[in-house]
Coordinates of C-alpha atoms and ligand atoms in Angstrom, one line a residue:
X9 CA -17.7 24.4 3.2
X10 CA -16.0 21.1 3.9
X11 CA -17.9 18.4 4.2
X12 CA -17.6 14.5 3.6
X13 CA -18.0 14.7 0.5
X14 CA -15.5 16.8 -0.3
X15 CA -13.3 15.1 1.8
X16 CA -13.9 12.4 -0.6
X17 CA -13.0 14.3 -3.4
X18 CA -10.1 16.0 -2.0
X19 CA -8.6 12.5 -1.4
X20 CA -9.5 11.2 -4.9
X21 CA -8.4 14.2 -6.8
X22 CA -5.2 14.1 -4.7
X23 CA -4.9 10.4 -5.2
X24 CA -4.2 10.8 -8.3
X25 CA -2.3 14.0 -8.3
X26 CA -0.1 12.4 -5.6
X27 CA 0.6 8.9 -7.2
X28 CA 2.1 10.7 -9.9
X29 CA 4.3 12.8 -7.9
X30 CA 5.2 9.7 -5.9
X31 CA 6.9 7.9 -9.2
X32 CA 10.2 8.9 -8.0
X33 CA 9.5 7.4 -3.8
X34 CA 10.6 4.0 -2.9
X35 CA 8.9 1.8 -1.1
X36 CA 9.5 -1.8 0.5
X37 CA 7.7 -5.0 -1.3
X38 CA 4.6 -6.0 0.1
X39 CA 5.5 -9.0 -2.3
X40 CA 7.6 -10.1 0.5
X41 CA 4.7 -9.4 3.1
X42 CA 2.5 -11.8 1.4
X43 CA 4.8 -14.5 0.6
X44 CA 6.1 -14.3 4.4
X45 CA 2.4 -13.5 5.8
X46 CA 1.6 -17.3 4.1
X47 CA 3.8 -19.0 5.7
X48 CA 3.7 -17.8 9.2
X49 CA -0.1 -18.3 9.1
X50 CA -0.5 -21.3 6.6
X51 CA -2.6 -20.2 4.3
X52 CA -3.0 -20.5 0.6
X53 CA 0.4 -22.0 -0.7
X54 CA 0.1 -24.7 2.3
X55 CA -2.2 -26.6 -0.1
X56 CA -1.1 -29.0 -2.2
X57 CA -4.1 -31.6 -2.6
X58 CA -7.0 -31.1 -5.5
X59 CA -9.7 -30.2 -3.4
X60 CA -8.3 -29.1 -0.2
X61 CA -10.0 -26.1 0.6
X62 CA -8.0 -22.8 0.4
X63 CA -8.5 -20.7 3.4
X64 CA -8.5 -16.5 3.2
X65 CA -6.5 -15.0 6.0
X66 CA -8.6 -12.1 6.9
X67 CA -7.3 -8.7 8.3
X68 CA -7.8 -8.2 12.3
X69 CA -8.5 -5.0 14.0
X70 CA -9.0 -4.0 17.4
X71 CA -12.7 -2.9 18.5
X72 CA -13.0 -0.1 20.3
X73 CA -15.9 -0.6 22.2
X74 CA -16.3 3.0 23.9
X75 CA -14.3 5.7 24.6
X76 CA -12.2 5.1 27.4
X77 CA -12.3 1.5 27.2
X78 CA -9.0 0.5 28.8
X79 CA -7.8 -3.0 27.7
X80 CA -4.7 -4.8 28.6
X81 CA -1.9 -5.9 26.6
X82 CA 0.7 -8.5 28.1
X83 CA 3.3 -6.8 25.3
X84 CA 6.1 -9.0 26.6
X85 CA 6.4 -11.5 29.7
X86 CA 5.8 -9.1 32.5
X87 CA 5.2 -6.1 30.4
X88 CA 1.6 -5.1 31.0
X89 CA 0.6 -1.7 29.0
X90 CA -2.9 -0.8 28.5
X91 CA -4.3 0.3 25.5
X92 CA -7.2 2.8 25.8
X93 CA -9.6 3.8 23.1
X94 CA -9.5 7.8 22.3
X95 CA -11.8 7.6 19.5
X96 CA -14.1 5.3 17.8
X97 CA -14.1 6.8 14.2
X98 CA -11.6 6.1 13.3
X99 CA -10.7 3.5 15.7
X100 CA -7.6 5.0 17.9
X101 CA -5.7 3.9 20.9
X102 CA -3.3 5.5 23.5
X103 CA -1.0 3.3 24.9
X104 CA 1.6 4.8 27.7
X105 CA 4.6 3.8 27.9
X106 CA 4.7 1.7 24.8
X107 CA 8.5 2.5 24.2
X108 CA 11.3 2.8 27.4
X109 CA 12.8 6.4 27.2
X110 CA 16.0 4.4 26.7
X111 CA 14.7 3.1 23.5
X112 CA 13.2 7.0 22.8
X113 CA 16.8 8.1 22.6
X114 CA 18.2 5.2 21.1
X115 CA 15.8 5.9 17.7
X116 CA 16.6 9.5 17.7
X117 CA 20.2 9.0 18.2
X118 CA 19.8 6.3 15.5
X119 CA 17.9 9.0 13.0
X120 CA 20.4 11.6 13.7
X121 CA 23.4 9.0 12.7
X122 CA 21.2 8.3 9.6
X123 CA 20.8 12.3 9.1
X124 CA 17.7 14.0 8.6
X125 CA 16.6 15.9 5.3
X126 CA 13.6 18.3 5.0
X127 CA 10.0 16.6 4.6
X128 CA 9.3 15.4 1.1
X129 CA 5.7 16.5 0.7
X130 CA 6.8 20.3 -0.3
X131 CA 8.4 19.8 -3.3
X132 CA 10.0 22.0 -5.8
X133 CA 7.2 21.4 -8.0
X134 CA 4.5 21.7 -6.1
X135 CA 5.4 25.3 -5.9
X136 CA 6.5 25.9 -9.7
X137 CA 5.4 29.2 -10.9
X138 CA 2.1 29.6 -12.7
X139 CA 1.9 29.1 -16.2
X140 CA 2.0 32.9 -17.2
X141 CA 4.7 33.6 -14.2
X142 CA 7.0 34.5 -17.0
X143 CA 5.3 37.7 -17.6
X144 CA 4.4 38.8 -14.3
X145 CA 5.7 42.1 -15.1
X146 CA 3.3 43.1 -17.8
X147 CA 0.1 45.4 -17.5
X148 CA -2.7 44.5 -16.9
X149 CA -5.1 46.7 -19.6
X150 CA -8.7 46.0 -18.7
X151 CA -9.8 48.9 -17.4
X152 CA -11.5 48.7 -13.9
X153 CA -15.4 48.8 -14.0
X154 CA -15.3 48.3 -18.0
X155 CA -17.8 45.3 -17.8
X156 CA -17.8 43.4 -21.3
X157 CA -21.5 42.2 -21.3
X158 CA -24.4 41.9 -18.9
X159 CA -23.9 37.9 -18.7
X160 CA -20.3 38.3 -17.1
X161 CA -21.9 41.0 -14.4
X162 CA -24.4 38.3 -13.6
X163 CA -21.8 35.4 -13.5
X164 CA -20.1 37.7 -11.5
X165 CA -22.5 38.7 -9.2
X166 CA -23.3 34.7 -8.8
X167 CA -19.6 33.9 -7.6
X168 CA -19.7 36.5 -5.3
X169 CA -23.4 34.9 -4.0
X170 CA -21.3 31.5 -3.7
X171 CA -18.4 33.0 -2.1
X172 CA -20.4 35.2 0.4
X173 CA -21.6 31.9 2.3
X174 CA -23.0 34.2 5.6
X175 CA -24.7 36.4 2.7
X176 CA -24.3 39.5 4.6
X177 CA -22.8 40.8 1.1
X178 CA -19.5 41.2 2.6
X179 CA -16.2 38.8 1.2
X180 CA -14.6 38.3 4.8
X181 CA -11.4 36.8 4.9
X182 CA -12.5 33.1 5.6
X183 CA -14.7 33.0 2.6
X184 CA -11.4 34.6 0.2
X185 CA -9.5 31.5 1.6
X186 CA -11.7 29.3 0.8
X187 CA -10.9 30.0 -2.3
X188 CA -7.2 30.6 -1.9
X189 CA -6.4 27.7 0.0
X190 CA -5.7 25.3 -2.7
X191 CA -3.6 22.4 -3.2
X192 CA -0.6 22.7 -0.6
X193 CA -1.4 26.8 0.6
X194 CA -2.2 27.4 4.1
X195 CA -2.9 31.2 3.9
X196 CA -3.8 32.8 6.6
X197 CA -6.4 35.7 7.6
X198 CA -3.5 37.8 8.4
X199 CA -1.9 36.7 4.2
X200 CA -5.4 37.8 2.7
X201 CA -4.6 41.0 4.7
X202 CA -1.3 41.7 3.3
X203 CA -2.0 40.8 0.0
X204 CA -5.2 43.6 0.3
X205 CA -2.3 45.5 0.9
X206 CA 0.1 44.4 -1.8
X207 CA -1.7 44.9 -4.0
X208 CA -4.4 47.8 -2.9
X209 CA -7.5 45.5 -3.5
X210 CA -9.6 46.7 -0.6
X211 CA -9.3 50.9 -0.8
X212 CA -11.4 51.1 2.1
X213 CA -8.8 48.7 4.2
X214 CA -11.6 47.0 6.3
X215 CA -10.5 43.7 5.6
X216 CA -13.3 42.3 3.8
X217 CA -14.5 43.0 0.2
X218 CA -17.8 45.1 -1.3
X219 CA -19.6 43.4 -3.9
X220 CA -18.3 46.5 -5.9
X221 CA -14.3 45.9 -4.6
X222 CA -14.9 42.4 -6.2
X223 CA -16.3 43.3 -9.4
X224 CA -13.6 45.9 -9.3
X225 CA -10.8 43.6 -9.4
X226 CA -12.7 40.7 -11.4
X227 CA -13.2 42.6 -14.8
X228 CA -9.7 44.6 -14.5
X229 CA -8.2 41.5 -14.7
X230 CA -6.3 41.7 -10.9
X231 CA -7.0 38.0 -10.7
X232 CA -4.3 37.1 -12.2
X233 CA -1.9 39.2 -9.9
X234 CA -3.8 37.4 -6.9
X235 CA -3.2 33.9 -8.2
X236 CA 1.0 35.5 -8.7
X237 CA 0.6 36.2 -5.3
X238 CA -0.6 33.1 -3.6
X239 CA 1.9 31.3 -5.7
X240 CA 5.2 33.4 -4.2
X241 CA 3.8 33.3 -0.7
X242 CA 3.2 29.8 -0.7
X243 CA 6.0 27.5 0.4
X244 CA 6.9 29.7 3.1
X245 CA 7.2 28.4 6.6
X246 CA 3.1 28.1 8.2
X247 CA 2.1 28.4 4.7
X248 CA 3.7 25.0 3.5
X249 CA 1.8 22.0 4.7
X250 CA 4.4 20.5 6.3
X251 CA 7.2 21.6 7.9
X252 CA 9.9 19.1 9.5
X253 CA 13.0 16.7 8.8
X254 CA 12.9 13.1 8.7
X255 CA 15.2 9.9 8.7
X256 CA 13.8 6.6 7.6
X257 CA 15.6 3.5 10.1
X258 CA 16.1 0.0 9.3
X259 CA 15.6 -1.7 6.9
X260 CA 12.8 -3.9 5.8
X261 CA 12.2 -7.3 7.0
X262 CA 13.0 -9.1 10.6
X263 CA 14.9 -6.3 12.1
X264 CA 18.2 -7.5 13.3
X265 CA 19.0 -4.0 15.3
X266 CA 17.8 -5.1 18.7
X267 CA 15.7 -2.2 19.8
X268 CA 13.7 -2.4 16.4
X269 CA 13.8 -6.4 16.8
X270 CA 11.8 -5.9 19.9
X271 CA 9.5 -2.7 18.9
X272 CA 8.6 -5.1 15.7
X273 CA 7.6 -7.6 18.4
X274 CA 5.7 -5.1 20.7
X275 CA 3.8 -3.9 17.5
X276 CA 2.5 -7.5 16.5
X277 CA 1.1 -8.0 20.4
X278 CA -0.5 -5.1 19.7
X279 CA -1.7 -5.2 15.9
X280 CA -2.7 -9.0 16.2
X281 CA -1.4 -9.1 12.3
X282 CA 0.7 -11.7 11.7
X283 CA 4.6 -11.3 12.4
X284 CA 5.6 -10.7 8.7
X285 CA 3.0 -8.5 8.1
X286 CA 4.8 -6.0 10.5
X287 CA 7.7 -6.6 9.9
X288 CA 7.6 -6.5 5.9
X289 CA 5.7 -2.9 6.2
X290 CA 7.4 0.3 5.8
X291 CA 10.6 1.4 7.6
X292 CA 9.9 3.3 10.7
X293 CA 9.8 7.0 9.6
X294 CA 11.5 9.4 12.7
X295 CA 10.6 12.9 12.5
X296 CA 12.0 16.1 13.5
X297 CA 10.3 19.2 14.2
X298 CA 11.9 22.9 15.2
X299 CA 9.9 25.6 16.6
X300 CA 7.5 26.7 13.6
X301 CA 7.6 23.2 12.6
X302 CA 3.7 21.7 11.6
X303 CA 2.3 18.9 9.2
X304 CA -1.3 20.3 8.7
X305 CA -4.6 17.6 8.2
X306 CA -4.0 14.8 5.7
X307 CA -4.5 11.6 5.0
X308 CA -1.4 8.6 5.6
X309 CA -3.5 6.8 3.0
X310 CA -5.4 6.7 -0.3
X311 CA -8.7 6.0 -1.1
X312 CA -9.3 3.0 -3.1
X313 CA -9.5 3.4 -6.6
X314 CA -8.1 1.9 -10.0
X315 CA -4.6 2.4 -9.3
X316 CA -2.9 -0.7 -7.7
X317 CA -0.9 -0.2 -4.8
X318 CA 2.6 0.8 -4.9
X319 CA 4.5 -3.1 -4.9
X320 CA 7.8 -1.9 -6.2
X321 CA 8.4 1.9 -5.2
X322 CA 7.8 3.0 -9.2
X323 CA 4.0 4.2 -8.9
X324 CA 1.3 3.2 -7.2
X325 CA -1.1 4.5 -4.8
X326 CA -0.4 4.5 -0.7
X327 CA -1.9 1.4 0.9
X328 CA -1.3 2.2 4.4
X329 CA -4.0 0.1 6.8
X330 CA -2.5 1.7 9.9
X331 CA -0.9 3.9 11.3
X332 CA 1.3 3.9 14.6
X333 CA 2.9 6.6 15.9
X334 CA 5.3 6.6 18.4
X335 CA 6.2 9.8 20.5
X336 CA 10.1 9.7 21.3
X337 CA 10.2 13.0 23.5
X338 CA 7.9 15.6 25.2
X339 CA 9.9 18.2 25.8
X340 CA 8.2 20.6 23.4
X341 CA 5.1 23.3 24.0
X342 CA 2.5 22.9 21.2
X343 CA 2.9 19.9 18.5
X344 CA -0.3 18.0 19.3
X345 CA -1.4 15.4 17.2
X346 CA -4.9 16.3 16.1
X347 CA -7.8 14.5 14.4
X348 CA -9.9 17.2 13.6
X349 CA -12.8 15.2 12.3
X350 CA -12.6 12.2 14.9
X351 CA -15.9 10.5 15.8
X352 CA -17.9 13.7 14.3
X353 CA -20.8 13.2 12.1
X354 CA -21.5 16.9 11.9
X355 CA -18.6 18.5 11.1
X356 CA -19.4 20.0 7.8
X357 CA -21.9 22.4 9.1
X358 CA -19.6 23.5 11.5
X359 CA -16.4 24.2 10.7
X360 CA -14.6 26.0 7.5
X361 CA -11.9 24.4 5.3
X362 CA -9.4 26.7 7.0
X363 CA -10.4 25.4 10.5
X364 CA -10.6 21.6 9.9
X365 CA -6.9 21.6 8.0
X366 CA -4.5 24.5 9.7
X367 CA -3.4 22.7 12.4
X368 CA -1.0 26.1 13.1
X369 CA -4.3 28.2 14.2
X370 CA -6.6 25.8 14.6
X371 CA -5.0 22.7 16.3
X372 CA -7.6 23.1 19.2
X373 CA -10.7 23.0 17.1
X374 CA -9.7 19.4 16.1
X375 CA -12.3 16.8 17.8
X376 CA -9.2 14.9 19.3
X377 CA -6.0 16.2 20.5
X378 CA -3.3 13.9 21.3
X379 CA -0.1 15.6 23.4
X380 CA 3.1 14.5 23.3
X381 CA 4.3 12.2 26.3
X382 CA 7.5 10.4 25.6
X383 CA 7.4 6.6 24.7
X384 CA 3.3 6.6 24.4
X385 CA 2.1 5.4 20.8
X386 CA -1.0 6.1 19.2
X387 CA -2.7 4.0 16.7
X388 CA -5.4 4.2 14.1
X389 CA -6.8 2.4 11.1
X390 CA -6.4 4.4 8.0
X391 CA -8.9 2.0 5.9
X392 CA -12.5 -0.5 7.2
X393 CA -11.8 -3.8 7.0
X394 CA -14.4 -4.8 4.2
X395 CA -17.3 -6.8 5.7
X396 CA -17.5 -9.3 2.9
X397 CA -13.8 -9.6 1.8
X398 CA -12.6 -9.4 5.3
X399 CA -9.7 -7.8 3.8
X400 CA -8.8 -4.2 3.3
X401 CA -12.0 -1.6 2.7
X402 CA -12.5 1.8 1.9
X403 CA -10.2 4.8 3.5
X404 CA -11.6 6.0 6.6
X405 CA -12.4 9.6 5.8
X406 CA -12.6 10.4 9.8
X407 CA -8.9 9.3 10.1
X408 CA -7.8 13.6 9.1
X409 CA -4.7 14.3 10.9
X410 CA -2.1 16.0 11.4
X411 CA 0.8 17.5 13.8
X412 CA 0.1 20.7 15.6
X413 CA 2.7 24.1 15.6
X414 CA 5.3 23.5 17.6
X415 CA 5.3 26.7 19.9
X416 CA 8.8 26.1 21.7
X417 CA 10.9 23.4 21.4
X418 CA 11.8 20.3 19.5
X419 CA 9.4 17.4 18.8
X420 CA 10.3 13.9 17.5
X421 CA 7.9 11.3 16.4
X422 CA 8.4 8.2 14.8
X423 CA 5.8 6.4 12.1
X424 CA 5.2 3.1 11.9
X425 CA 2.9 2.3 8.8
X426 CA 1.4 -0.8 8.3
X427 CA 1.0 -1.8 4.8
X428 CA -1.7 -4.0 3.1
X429 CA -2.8 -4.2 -0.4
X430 CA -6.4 -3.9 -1.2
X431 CA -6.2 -6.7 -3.9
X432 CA -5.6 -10.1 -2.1
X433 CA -5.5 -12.1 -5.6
X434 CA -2.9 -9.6 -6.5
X435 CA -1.1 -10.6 -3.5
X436 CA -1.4 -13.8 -4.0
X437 CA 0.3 -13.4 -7.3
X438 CA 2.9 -11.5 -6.2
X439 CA 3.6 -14.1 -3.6
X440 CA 4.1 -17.1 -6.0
X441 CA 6.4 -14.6 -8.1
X442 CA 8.7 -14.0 -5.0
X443 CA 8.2 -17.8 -3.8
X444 CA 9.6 -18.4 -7.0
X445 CA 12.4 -15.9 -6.9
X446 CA 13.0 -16.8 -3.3
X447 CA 13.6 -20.6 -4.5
X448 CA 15.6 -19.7 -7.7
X449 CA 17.9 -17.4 -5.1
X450 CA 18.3 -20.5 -2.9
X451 CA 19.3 -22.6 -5.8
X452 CA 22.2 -20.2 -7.3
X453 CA 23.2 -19.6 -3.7
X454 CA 23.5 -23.8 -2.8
X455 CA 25.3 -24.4 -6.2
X456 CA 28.1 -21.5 -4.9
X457 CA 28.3 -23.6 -1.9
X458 CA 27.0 -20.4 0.2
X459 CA 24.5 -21.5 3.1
X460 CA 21.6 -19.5 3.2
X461 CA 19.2 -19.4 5.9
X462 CA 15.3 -19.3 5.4
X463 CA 15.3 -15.3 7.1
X464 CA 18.5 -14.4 4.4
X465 CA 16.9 -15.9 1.1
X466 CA 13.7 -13.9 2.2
X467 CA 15.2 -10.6 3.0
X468 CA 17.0 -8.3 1.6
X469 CA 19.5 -9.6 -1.6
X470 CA 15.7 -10.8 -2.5
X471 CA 14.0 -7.5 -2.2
X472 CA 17.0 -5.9 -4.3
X473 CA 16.9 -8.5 -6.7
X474 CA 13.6 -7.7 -7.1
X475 CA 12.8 -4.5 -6.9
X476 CA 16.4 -2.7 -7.0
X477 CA 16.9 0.2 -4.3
X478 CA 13.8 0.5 -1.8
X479 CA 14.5 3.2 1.0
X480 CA 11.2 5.2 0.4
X481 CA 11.8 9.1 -0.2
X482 CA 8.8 10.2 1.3
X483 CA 6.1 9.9 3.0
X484 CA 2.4 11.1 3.6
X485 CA -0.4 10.3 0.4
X486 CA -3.7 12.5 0.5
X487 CA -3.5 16.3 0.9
X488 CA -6.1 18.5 0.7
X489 CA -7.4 19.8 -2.3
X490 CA -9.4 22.9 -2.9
X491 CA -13.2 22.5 -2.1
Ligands
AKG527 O1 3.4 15.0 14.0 C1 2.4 14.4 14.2 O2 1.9 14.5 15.3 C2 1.6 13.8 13.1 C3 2.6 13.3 12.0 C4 1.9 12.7 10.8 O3 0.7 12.7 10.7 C5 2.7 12.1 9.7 O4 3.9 12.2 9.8 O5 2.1 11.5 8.8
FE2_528 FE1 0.1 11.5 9.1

């Protein structure tokens, strides 16, 4: 059974798991954010006298008082939008109307020019073949219903207590994938059926295993050709995780496209972070997704923990404070965005692993369903705000998501994560490095006789200088794990 806990755990294990498999993604420096986020609020670097007291810039977030709370938002001179609160845990807001269905097309026409390639979070090597795939073909020789020792019957007999959660000494289909559904697998009740059938491990065909029909197929070894199974099946269409194409736009820093220009804008009348903040975060992320397509419940960020955040797209953990998502057509059936956990304290006695991640059969269990309206944007906080630090906290475990199946149709979203690292004095280190670089770049660029504006030194010949090539690869952090 999920619970909050294993939420948790899930997000650590995968932390982990995923920072590795992120070594080869780029991201943006939030080097840059900091050094810009100082001087467009004054903090910090603004202080030159002994004794001058440094001040902290603390992170802001929007309250959302109730559900339903509608507030107001003057997003530009004459641009009233209102901003209502869907949820309180995590803190989410609709806001209509957020982007003109001129500037809808403009991004998609934009991502298509860039080109889409398939969703990075299904990798080749997340489905590599199990360690003894190499000799799939051979027997078997445990003879069924030889049981080595009276121990392994009862440790048998135990798992099939733990699996059999409604104890009515049955193994239905939901308690096998609970068990099967590790890692990136989204089997299905109708997968545990066919691989019955595969590979004859229910002779009475029932759907659902006898306490005999699982000893059967523990001791004669038919483990192994279940685990061969779930490994081939896996990767296939409803059973990947996530199923879409994606083009990253922009570039990071001011944008100088105008559409972008003015969406960065929107987004800090919205956020309340400072300017740079926004505009030094990740690229905007436009996704694509076909009939079929789906991104079951995960997590945008990580949990803290000892890895630092990712500062120059080699390794790192995702530090992803918010998330805004931007719907840039409607004309689909299905492809919800839903929060299965939302503003629920009592989830875990409710629902089953399967129900709280599958977004293809179980979109409308989730707590909070968002539809598809072109031009609204939705926003949440991924992480707290820590109370003492007043800088970035814990993740928030409520903010599970995902997209829903796209039943007919063609959806297109675009992602706007907002990144903040969790270690201000790290920050603050990182900013006097790039101050430094910035300055030294200044100085080789004067002596060449080239004029360089303030917005050029800080951009882009900096970020390369620094980091080299920065255009992330993909995308989403925490995945689920097996409970
Ligand atoms: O497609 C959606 O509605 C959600 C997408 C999402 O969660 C993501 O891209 O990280
Ligand atoms: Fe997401």
């Amino acid at each position: 059974m999920a619970s909050l806990d294993n939420c948790k755990m899930q997000s650590a294990v995968v932390t982990r798991r995923e920072a590795g498999r992120r070594e080869a993604r780029q991201i943006h420096g939030l080097l840059l954010v900091y050094l810009v986020i100082s001087w467009s609020v004054g903090l910090v670097w603004s202080s030159d006298a002994p004794g001058d007291t440094v001040e902290r810039l603390t992170l802001f977030q929007l309250d959302p008082v109730k559900k339903g709370y509608v507030r107001e938002l003057e997003a530009e001179p004459g641009k009233v939008l209102h901003v209502e609160t869907k949820a309180l845990e995590p803190p989410l807001f609709e806001i209509r109307e957020f982007l003109t269905p001129e500037e809808c097309a403009y991004i998609i026409e934009q991502a298509l020019r860039e080109g889409l390639y398939p969703s990075g979070v299904n990798d080749d090597a997340y489905y590599k073949a199990p360690a003894n795939g190499e000799q799939e073909d051979e027997g078997h020789d445990s003879p069924a219903g030889e049981m080595d020792t009276e121990d392994e019957r009862r440790h048998a007999d135990s798992v099939f207590g733990d699996l059999d959660v409604n104890d009515d000494m049955f193994l239905d289909t939901e308690e096998i994938l609970s068990v099967l559904n590790t890692d990136n697998a989204f089997l299905r009740h109708r997968d545990v059926l066919q691989m019955y059938s595969d590979l004859g491990l229910d002779p009475d065909s029932d759907g659902r295993l006898t306490l005999e029909e699982f000893l059967s197929l523990v001791f004669s070894d038919r483990l192994a050709d279940i685990e061969r199974w779930v490994w081939r099946q896996t990767g296939h269409g409803e059973n990947k995780i996530r199923e879409s194409k994606q083009a990253w736009l922009g570039q990071p820093g001011p944008a100088t496209d105008p559409v972008l220009a003015a969406l960065q804008r929107r987004v800090v009348s919205l956020t309340r972070l400072p300017e740079k903040i926004v505009q030094w975060s990740e690229q905007l992320q436009v996704v694509r997704y076909e009939t079929g397509g789906h991104f079951h419940a995960h997590y945008d960020s990580n949990e803290l923990d000892d890895m630092e955040c990712m500062v120059n797209g080699v390794s790192g953990r995702f530090c992803r404070f918010m998330t805004i998502l931007y719907y840039l057509d409607d004309d689909v059936s299905g492809g919800e965005t839903a929060f299965p956990i939302a503003d629920n304290e009592t989830y875990s006695d409710r629902a089953t692993k399967t129900e709280i991640y599958d977004l293809s059969d179980h979109c409308h269990d989730a707590n909070l369903v968002i539809k598809p309206e072109r031009g609204k944007a939705i926003l949440w906080y991924n992480h707290y705000v820590n109370e003492s630090t007043g800088w970035l906290g814990d993740l928030n475990l409520f903010s599970l998501h995902g997209g829903c199946e796209v039943l007919k149709g063609t959806k297109w979203i675009a992602n706007n994560w907002i990144w903040v690292d969790d270690s201000y004095e790290r920050q603050m280190e990182y900013l006097s490095n790039v101050q430094r670089a910035l300055e030294e770049q200044k100085k080789t660029k004067a002596a060449m006789g080239l004029s360089v504006p303030r917005d050029v030194a800080s951009g882009l010949d900096i970020l390369k200088d620094l980091f080299g090539v920065f255009k992330p690869k993909t995308d989403t952090c925490s995945i689920v794990d097996e409970l």
